[in-house]
Short mmCIF file of C-alpha atoms (C1' of nucleotides) in Angstrom, two decimals:
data_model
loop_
_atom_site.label_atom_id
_atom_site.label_comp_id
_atom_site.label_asym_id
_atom_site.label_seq_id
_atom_site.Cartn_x
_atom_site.Cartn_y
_atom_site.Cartn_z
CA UNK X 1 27.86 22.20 -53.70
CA UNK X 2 24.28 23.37 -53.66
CA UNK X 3 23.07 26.74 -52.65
CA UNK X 4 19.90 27.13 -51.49
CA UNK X 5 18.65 30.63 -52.45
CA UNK X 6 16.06 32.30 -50.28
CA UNK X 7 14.47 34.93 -52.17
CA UNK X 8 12.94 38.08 -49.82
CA UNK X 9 9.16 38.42 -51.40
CA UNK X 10 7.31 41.33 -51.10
CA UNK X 11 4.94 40.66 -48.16
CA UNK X 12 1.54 42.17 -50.35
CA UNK X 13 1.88 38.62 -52.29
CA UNK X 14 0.62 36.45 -49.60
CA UNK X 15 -1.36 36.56 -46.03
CA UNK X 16 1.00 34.59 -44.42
CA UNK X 17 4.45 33.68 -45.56
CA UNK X 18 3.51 30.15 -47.03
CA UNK X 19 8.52 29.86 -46.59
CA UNK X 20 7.50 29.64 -43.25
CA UNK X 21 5.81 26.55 -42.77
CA UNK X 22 5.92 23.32 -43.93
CA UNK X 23 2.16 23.69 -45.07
CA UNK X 24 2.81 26.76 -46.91
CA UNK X 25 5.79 25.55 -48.36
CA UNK X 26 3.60 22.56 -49.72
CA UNK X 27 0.86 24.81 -51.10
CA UNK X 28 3.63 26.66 -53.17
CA UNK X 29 5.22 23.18 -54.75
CA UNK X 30 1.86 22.04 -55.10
CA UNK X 31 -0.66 24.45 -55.98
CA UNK X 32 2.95 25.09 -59.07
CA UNK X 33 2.31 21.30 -60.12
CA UNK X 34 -1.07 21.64 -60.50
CA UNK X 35 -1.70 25.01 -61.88
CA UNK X 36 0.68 23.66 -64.65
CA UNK X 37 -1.20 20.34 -64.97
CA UNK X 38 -4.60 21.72 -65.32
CA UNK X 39 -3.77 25.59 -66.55
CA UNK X 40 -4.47 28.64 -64.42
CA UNK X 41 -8.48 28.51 -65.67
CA UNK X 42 -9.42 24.77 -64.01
CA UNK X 43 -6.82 25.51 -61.58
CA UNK X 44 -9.13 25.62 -57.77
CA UNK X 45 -8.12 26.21 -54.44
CA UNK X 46 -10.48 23.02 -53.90
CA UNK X 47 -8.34 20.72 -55.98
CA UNK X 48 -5.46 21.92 -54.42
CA UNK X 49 -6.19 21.29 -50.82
CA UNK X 50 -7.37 18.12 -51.39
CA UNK X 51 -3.84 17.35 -53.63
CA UNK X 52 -1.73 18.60 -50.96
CA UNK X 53 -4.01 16.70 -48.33
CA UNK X 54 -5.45 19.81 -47.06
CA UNK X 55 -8.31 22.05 -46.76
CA UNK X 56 -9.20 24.80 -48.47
CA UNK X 57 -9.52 27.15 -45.73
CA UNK X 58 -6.30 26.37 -44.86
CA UNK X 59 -5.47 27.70 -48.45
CA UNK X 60 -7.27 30.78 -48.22
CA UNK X 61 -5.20 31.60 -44.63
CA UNK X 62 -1.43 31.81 -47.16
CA UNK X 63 -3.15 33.11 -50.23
CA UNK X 64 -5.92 35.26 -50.83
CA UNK X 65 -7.04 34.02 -53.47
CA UNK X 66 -5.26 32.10 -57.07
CA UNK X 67 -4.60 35.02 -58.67
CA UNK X 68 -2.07 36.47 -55.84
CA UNK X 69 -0.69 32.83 -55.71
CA UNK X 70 0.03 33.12 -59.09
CA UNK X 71 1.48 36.64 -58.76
CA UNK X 72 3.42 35.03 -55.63
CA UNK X 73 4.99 32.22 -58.32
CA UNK X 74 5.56 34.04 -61.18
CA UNK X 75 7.26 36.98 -58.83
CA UNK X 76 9.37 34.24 -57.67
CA UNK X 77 10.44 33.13 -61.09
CA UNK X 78 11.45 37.17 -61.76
CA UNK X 79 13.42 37.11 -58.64
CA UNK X 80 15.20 34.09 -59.14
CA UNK X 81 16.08 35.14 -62.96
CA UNK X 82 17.62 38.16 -61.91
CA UNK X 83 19.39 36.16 -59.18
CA UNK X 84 20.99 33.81 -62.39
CA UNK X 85 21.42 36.74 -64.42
CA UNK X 86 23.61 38.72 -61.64
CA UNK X 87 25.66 35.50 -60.84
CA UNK X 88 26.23 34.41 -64.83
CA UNK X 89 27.60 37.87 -65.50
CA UNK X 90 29.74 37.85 -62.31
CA UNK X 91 33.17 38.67 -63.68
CA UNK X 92 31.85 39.03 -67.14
CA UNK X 93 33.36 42.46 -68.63
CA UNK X 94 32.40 41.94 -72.62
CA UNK X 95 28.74 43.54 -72.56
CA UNK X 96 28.43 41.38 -76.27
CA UNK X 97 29.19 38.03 -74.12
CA UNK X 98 26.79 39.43 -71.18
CA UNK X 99 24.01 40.08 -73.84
CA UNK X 100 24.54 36.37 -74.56
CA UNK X 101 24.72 35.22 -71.76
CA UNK X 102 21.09 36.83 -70.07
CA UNK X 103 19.81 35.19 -73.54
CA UNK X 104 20.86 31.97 -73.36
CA UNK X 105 19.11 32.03 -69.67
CA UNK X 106 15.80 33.24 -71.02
CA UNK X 107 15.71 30.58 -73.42
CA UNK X 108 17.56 27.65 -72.18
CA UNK X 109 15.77 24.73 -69.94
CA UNK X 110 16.61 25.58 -66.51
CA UNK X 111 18.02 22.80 -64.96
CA UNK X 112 20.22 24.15 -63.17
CA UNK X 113 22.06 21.88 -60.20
CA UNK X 114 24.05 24.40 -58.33
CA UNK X 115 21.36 27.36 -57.86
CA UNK X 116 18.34 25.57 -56.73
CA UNK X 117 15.15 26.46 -54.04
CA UNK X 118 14.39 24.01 -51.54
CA UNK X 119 10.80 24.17 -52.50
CA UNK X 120 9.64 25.25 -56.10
CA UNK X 121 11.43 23.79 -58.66
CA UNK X 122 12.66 25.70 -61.17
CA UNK X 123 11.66 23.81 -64.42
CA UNK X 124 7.81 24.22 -62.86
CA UNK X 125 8.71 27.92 -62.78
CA UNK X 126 9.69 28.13 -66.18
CA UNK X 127 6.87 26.44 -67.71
CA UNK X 128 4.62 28.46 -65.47
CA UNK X 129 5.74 31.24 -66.92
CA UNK X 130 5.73 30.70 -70.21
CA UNK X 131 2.00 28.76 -69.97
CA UNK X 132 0.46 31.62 -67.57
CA UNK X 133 2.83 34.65 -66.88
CA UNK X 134 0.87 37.20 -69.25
CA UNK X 135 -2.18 36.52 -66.74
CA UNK X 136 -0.44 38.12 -63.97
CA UNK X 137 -0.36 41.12 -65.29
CA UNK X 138 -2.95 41.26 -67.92
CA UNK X 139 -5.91 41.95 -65.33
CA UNK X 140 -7.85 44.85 -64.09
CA UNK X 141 -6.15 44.91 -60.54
CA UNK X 142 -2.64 45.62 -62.32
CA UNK X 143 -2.88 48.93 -61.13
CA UNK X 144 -3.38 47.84 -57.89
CA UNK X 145 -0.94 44.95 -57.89
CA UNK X 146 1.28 47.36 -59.77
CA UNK X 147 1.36 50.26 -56.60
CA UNK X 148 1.66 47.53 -54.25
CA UNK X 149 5.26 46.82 -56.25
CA UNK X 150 4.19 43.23 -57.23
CA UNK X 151 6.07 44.26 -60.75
CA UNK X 152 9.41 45.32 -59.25
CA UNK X 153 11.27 41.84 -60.04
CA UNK X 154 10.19 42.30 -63.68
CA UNK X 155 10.79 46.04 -64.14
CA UNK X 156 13.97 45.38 -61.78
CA UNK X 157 15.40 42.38 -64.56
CA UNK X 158 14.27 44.33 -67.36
CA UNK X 159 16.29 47.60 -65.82
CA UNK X 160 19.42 45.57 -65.60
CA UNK X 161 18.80 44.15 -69.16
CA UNK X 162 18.46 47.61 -70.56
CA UNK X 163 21.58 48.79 -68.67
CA UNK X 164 23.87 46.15 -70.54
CA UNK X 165 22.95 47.28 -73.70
CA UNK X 166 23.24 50.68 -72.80
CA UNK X 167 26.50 49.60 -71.69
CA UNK X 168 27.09 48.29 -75.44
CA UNK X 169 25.84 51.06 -76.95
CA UNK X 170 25.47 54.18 -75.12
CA UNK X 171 23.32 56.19 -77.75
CA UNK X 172 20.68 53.38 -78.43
CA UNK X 173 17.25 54.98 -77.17
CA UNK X 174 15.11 52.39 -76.95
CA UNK X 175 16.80 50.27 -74.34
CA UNK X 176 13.90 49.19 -72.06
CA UNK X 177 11.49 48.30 -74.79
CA UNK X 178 14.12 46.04 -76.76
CA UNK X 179 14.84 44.67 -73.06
CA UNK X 180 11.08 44.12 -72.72
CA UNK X 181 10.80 42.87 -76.34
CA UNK X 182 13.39 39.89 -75.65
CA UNK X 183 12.05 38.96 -72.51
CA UNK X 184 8.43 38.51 -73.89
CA UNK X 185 9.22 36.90 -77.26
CA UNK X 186 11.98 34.56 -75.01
CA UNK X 187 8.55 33.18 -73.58
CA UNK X 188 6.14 33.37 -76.64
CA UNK X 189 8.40 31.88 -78.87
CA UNK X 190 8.53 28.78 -77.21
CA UNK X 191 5.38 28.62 -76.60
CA UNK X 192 4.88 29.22 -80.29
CA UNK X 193 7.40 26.71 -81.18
CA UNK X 194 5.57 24.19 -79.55
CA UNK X 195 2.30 25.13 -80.41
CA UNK X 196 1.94 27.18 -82.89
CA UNK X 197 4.94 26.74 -84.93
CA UNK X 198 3.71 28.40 -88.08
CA UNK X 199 4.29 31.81 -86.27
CA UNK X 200 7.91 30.64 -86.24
CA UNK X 201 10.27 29.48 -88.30
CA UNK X 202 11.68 26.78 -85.90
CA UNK X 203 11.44 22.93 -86.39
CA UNK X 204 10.35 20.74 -83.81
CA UNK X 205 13.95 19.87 -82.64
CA UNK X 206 14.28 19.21 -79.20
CA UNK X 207 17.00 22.19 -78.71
CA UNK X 208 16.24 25.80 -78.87
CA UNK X 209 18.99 26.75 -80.51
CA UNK X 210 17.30 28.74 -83.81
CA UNK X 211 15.67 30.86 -80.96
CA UNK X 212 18.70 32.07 -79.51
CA UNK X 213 19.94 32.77 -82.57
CA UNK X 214 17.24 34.91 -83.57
CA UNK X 215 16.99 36.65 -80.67
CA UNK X 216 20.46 37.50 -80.65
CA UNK X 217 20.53 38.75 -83.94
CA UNK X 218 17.57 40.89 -83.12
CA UNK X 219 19.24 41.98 -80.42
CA UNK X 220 22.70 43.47 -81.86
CA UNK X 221 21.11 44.28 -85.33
CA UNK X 222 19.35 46.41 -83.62
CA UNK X 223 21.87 47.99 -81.39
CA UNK X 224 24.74 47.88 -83.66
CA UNK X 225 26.99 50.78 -83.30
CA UNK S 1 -18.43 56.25 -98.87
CA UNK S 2 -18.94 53.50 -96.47
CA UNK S 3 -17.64 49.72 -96.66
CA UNK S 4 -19.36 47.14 -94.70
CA UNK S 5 -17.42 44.72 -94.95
CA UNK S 6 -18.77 41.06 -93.91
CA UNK S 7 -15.66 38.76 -92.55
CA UNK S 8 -16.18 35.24 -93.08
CA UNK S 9 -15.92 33.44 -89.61
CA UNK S 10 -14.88 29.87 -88.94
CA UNK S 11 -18.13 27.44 -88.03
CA UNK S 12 -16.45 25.77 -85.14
CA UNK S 13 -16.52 29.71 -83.49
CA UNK S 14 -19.95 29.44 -82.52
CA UNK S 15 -23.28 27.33 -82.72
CA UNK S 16 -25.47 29.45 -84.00
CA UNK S 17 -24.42 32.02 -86.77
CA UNK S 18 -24.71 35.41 -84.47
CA UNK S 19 -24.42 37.62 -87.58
CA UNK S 20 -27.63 36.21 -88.94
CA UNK S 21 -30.23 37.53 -86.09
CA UNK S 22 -30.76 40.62 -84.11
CA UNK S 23 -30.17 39.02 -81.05
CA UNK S 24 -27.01 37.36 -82.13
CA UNK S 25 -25.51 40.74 -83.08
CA UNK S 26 -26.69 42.15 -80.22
CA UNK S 27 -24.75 39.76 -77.80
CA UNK S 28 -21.77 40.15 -80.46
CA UNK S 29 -21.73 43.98 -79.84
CA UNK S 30 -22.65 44.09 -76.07
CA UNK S 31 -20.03 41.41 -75.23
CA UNK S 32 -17.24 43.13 -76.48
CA UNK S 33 -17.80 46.21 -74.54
CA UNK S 34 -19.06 43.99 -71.26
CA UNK S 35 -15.62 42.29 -71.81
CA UNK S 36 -13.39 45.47 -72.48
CA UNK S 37 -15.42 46.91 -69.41
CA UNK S 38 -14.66 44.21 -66.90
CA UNK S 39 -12.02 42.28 -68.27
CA UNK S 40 -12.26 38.83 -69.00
CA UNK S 41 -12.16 36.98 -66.07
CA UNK S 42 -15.33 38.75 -64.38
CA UNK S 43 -16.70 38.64 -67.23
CA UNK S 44 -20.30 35.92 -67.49
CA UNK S 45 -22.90 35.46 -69.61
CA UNK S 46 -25.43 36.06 -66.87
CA UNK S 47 -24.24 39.47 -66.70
CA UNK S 48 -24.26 40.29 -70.56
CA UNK S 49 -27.73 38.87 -70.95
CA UNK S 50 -28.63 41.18 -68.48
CA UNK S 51 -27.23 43.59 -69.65
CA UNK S 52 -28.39 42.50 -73.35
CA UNK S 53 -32.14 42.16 -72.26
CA UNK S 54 -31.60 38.66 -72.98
CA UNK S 55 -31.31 35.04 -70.94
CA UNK S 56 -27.83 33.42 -70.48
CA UNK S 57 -29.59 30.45 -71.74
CA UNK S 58 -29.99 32.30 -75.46
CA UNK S 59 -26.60 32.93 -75.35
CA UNK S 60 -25.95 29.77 -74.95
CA UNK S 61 -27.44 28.73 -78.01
CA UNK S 62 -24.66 31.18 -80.24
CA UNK S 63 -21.75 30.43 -77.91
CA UNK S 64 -20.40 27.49 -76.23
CA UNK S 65 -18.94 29.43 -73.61
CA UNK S 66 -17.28 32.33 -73.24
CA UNK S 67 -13.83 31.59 -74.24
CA UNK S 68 -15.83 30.46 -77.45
CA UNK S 69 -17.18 33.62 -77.73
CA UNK S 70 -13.47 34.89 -76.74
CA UNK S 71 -12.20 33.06 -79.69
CA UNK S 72 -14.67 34.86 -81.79
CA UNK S 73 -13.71 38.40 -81.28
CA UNK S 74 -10.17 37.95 -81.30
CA UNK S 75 -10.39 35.78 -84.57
CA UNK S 76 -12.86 39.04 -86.26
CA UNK S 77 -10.14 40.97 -85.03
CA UNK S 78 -6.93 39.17 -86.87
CA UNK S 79 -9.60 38.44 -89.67
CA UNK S 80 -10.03 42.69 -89.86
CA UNK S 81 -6.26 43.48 -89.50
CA UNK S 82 -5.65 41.42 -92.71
CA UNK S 83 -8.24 42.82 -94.75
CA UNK S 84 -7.26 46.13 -93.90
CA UNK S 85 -3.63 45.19 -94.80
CA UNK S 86 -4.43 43.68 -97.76
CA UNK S 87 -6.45 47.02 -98.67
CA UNK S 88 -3.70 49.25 -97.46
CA UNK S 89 -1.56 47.77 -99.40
CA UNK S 90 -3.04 47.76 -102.09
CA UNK S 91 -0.70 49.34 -105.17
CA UNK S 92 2.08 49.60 -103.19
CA UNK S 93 5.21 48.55 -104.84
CA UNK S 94 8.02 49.45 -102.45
CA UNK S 95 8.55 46.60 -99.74
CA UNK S 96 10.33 49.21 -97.36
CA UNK S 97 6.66 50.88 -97.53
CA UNK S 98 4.36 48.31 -96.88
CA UNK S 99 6.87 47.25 -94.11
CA UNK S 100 6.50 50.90 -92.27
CA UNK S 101 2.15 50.71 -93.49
CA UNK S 102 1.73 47.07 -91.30
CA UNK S 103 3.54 48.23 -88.16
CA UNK S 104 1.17 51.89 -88.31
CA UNK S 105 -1.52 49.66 -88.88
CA UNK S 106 -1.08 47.41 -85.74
CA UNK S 107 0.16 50.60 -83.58
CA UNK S 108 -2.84 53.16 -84.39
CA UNK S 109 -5.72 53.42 -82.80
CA UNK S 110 -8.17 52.74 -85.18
CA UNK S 111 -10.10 55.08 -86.56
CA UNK S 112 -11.51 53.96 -90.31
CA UNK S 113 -14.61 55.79 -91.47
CA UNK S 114 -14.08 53.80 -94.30
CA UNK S 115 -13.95 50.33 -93.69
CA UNK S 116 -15.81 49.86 -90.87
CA UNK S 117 -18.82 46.43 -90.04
CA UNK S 118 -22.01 46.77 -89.20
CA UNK S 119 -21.84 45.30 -85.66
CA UNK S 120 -18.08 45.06 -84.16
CA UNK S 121 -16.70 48.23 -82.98
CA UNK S 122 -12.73 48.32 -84.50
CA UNK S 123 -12.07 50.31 -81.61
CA UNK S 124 -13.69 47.54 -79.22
CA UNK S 125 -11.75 44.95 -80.92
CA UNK S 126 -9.08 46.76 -80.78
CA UNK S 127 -9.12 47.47 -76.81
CA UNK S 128 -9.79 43.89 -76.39
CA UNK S 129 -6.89 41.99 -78.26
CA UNK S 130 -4.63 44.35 -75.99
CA UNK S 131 -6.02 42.78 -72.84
CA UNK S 132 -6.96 39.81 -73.82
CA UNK S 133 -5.61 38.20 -77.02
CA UNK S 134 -3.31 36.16 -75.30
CA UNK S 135 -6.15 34.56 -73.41
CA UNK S 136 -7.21 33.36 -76.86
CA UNK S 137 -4.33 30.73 -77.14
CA UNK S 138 -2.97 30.37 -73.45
CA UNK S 139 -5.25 28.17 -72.51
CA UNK S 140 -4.82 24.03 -72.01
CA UNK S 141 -7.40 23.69 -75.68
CA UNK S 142 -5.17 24.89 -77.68
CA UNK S 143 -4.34 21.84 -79.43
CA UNK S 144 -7.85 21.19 -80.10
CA UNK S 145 -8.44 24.09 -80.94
CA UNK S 146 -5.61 24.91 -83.98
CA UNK S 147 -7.19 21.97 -85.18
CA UNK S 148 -10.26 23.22 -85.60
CA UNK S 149 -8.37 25.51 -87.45
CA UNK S 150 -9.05 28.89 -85.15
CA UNK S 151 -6.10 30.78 -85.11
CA UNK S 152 -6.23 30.46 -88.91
CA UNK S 153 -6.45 34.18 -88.95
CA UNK S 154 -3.84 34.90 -87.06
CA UNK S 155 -1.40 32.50 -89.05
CA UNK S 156 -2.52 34.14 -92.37
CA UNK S 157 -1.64 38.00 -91.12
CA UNK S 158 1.84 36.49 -90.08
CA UNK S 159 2.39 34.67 -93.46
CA UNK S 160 1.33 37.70 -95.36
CA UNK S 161 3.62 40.11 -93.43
CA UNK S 162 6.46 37.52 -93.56
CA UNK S 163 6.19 37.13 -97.25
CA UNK S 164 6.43 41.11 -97.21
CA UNK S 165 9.70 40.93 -95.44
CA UNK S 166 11.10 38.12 -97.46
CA UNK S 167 10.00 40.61 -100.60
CA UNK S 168 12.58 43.17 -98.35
CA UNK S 169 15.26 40.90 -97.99
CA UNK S 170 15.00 37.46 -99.69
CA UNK S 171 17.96 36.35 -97.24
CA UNK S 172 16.15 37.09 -94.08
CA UNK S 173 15.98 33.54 -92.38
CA UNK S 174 13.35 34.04 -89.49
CA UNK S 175 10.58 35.67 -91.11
CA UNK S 176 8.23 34.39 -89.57
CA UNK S 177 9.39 34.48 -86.65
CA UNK S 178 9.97 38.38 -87.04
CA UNK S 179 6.87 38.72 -88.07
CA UNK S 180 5.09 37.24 -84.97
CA UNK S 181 7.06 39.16 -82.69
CA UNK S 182 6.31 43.06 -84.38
CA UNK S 183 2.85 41.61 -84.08
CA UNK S 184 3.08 40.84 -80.21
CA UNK S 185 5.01 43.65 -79.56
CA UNK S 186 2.91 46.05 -80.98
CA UNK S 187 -0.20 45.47 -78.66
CA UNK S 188 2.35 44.53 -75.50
CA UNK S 189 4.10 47.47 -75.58
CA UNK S 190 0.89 49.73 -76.37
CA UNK S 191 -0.06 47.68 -73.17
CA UNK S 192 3.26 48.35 -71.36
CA UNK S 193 3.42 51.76 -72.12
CA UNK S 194 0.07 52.46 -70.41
CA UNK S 195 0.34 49.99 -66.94
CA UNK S 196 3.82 49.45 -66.85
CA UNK S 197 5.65 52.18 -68.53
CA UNK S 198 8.87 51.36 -66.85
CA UNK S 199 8.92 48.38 -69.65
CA UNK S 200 9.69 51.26 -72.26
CA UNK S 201 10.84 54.36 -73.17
CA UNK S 202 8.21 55.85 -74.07
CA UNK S 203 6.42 59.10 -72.15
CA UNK S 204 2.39 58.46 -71.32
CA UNK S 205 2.35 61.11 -74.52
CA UNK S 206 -1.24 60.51 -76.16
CA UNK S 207 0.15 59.74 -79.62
CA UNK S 208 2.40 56.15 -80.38
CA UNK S 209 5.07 57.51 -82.54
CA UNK S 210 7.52 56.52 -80.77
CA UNK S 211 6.10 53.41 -80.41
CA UNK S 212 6.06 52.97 -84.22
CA UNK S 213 9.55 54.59 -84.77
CA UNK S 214 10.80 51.49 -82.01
CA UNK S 215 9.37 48.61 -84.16
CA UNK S 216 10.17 50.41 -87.46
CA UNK S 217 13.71 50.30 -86.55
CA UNK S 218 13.75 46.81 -84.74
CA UNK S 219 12.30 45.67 -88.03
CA UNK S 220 14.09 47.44 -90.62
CA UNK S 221 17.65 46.54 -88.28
CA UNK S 222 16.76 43.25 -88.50
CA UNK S 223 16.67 42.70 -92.26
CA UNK S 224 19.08 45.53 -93.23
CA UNK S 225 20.66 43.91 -96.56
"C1'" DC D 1 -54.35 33.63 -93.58
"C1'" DA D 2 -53.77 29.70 -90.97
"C1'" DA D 3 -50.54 26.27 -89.85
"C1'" DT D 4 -46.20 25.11 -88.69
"C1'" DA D 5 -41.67 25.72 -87.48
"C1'" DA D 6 -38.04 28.28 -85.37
"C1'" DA D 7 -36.27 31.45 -82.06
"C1'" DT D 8 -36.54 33.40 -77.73
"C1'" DA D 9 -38.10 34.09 -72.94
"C1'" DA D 10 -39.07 32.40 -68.42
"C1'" DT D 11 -38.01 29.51 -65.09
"C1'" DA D 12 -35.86 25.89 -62.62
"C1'" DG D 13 -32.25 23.15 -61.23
"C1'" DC D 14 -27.61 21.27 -60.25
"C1'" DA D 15 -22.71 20.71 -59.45
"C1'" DT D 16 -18.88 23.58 -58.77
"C1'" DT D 17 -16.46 27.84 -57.45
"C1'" DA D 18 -14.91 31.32 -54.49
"C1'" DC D 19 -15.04 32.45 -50.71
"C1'" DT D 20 -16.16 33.27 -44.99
"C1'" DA D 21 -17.08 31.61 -40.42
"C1'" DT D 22 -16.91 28.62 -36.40
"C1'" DC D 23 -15.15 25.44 -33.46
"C1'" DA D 24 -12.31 21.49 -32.29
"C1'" DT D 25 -7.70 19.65 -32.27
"C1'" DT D 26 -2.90 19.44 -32.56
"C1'" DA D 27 1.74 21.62 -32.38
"C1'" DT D 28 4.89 25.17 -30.54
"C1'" DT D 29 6.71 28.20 -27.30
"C1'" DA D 30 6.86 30.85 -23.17
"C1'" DT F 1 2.03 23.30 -18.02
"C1'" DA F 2 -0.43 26.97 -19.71
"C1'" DA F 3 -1.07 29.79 -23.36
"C1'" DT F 4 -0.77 30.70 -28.17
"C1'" DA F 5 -0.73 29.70 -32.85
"C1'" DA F 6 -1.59 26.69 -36.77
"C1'" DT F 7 -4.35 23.39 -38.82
"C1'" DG F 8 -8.41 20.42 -39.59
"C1'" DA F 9 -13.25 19.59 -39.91
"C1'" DT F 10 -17.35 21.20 -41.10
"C1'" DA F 11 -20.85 24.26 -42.65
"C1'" DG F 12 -22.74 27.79 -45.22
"C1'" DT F 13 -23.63 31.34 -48.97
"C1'" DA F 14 -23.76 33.84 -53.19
"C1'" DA F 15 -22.23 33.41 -57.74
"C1'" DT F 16 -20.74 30.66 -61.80
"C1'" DG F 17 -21.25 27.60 -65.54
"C1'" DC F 18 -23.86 25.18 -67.30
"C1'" DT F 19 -28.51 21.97 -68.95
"C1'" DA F 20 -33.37 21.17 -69.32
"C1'" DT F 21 -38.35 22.24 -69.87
"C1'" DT F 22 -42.09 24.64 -71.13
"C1'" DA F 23 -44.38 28.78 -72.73
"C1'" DT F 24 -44.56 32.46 -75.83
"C1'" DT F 25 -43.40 35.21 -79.56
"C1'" DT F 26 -41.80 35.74 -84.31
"C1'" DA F 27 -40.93 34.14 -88.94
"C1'" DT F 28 -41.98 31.10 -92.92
"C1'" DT F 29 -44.39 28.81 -96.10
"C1'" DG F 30 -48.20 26.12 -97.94
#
DNA sequence: CAATAAATAATAGCATTACTATCATTATTA
DNA sequence: TAATAATGATAGTAATGCTATTATTTATTG
């Protein structure tokens, strides 16, 4: 079985709804590729038209300009996370196994067979967002992009994160930040791993198994009842 | 009393020594704030020798470009932070207290009469590494530039505090690790807290106790003996 | 103090970027 | 089949990210 999961994006992220078209579709699973291949800074509008076989007016009608196509992707990846998260912890009643669980999916390469999108791939996704997510919100439209609600699939996964450990421990205060906290170092540390290892204390083994680990330690140490 | 204290900087930062002219100090000092002001990405070095009374091609002749000149204030920055921990630190004996004097170090605003340089504002530098100090290392030169040893600073700060919480609890296996996250944390969340506040728990209140009190207790959680 | 060197200013130029606009052509749909 | 919408082709413009050249000022040192 696959599913193919259509996720509804908030209509501010684009000029015209690049799931609607095979052309927009393309710029998406493209302009991904490419921004990961040559990182967000080299990454042009230019060079992707002419990838996808395109011009870059064309571009400019779906997106208006790279940084909302990067909101567009890395809103995406949010949405979709939350999406795994809600279906792993379908059924789940242990809140310690449902912490787990939402950390082993931050941290794990997705390659995931069953859950897939027709169009961006979720492994892109994932190295999208550990390579350039803190550019989509570390500008000086985020209070823009923030009122137009580009930030609810982030706030909405960190909301249900917070609620589970709530839901462990009822009288820890700090749930949002410690959900926040995981999420971000999830990201950094394997980018760190990788690149800057002495921040870490991981080898350069091919699993990410040490990361887990520390991050679920962080995690209950810190909400131990 | 007044310190000025002189940081040595890496020679790869630059290509002509800005702390040795007026002119280099000058673009030093006026790019910070031009950067703080309009954030990174609008940021050129047309505009700050304009606004320096200079010529972009001057500039040119201290910085490569501007994530060179990026590099540079970021890498004063970590370069500060350690000095001043070092200092701070200074006669301490009790582990548990230098633990609680780094985190109120990387959470205050700073404010030292006492230490203080000649030409970096600490509350410039300061400003900046919350918006852009990731920008320092998520970029595609990375690799080339840990070689050329850059983030140097930044590694030293995490050794030092790791060493600190191996001092706390000589059992504690991700140190480093640890380490690197209080120090991402700190400036995210101080970043959260004011643009996306629903990452937290903390009120837009004008002090960051609470923001202290969270990492004190992720911290001191983590490495309870 | 003059001579020389070094730093800076002034200016130009060039390829690329980040767009916007126009018009022709090809699909789609009514 | 006519009308509408989407795309392609092409052009253009201001700004960016540089490099180069020459003139002028400032510093150094013989």
């Amino acid at each position: 079985m696959e599913l193919d999961i259509r996720i509804k994006m908030n209509e501010k992220l684009y000029l015209r709804n690049p799931e609607e078209s095979a052309l927009g579709k393309k710029i998406v699973r493209n302009g991904i590729q490419l921004i990961n291949k040559l990182g967000f800074e080299e990454f042009t509008f230019k060079k992707l038209a002419t990838d996808s076989g395109t011009t870059e007016a064309s571009i400019y009608r779906y997106f208006e300009n790279k940084h909302r196509l990067l909101m567009y992707l890395i809103s995406w990846y949010w949405n979709y996370l939350e999406y795994k998260v809600v279906f792993s912890l379908n059924n789940l009643k242990d809140p310690e196994l449902k912490l787990k669980t939402i950390i082993k999916l931050l941290v794990e390469d997705h390659q995931n067979k069953d859950l897939n999108s027709d169009y961006i791939s979720e492994k892109e996704a994932y190295r999208l967002l550990i390579w350039e997510g803190s550019k989509a919100y570390l500008t000086r439209s985020i209070a823009k992009d923030n009122k137009d609600r580009l930030f609810k699939p982030y706030k909405d996964l960190c909301e249900r994160f917070s609620k589970v450990i709530r839901e462990y421990n009822p009288t820890y205060k700090f749930s949002h930040s410690l959900a926040s906290t995981i999420l971000e170092m999830a990201h950094s540390l394997k980018f760190f791993k990788q690149n800057l290892p002495a921040l870490t204390d991981f080898p350069k083994e091919p699993d990410d198994k040490k990361i887990v680990l520390f991050l679920e330690t962080l995690l209950f140490s810190a909400i131990a009842k």
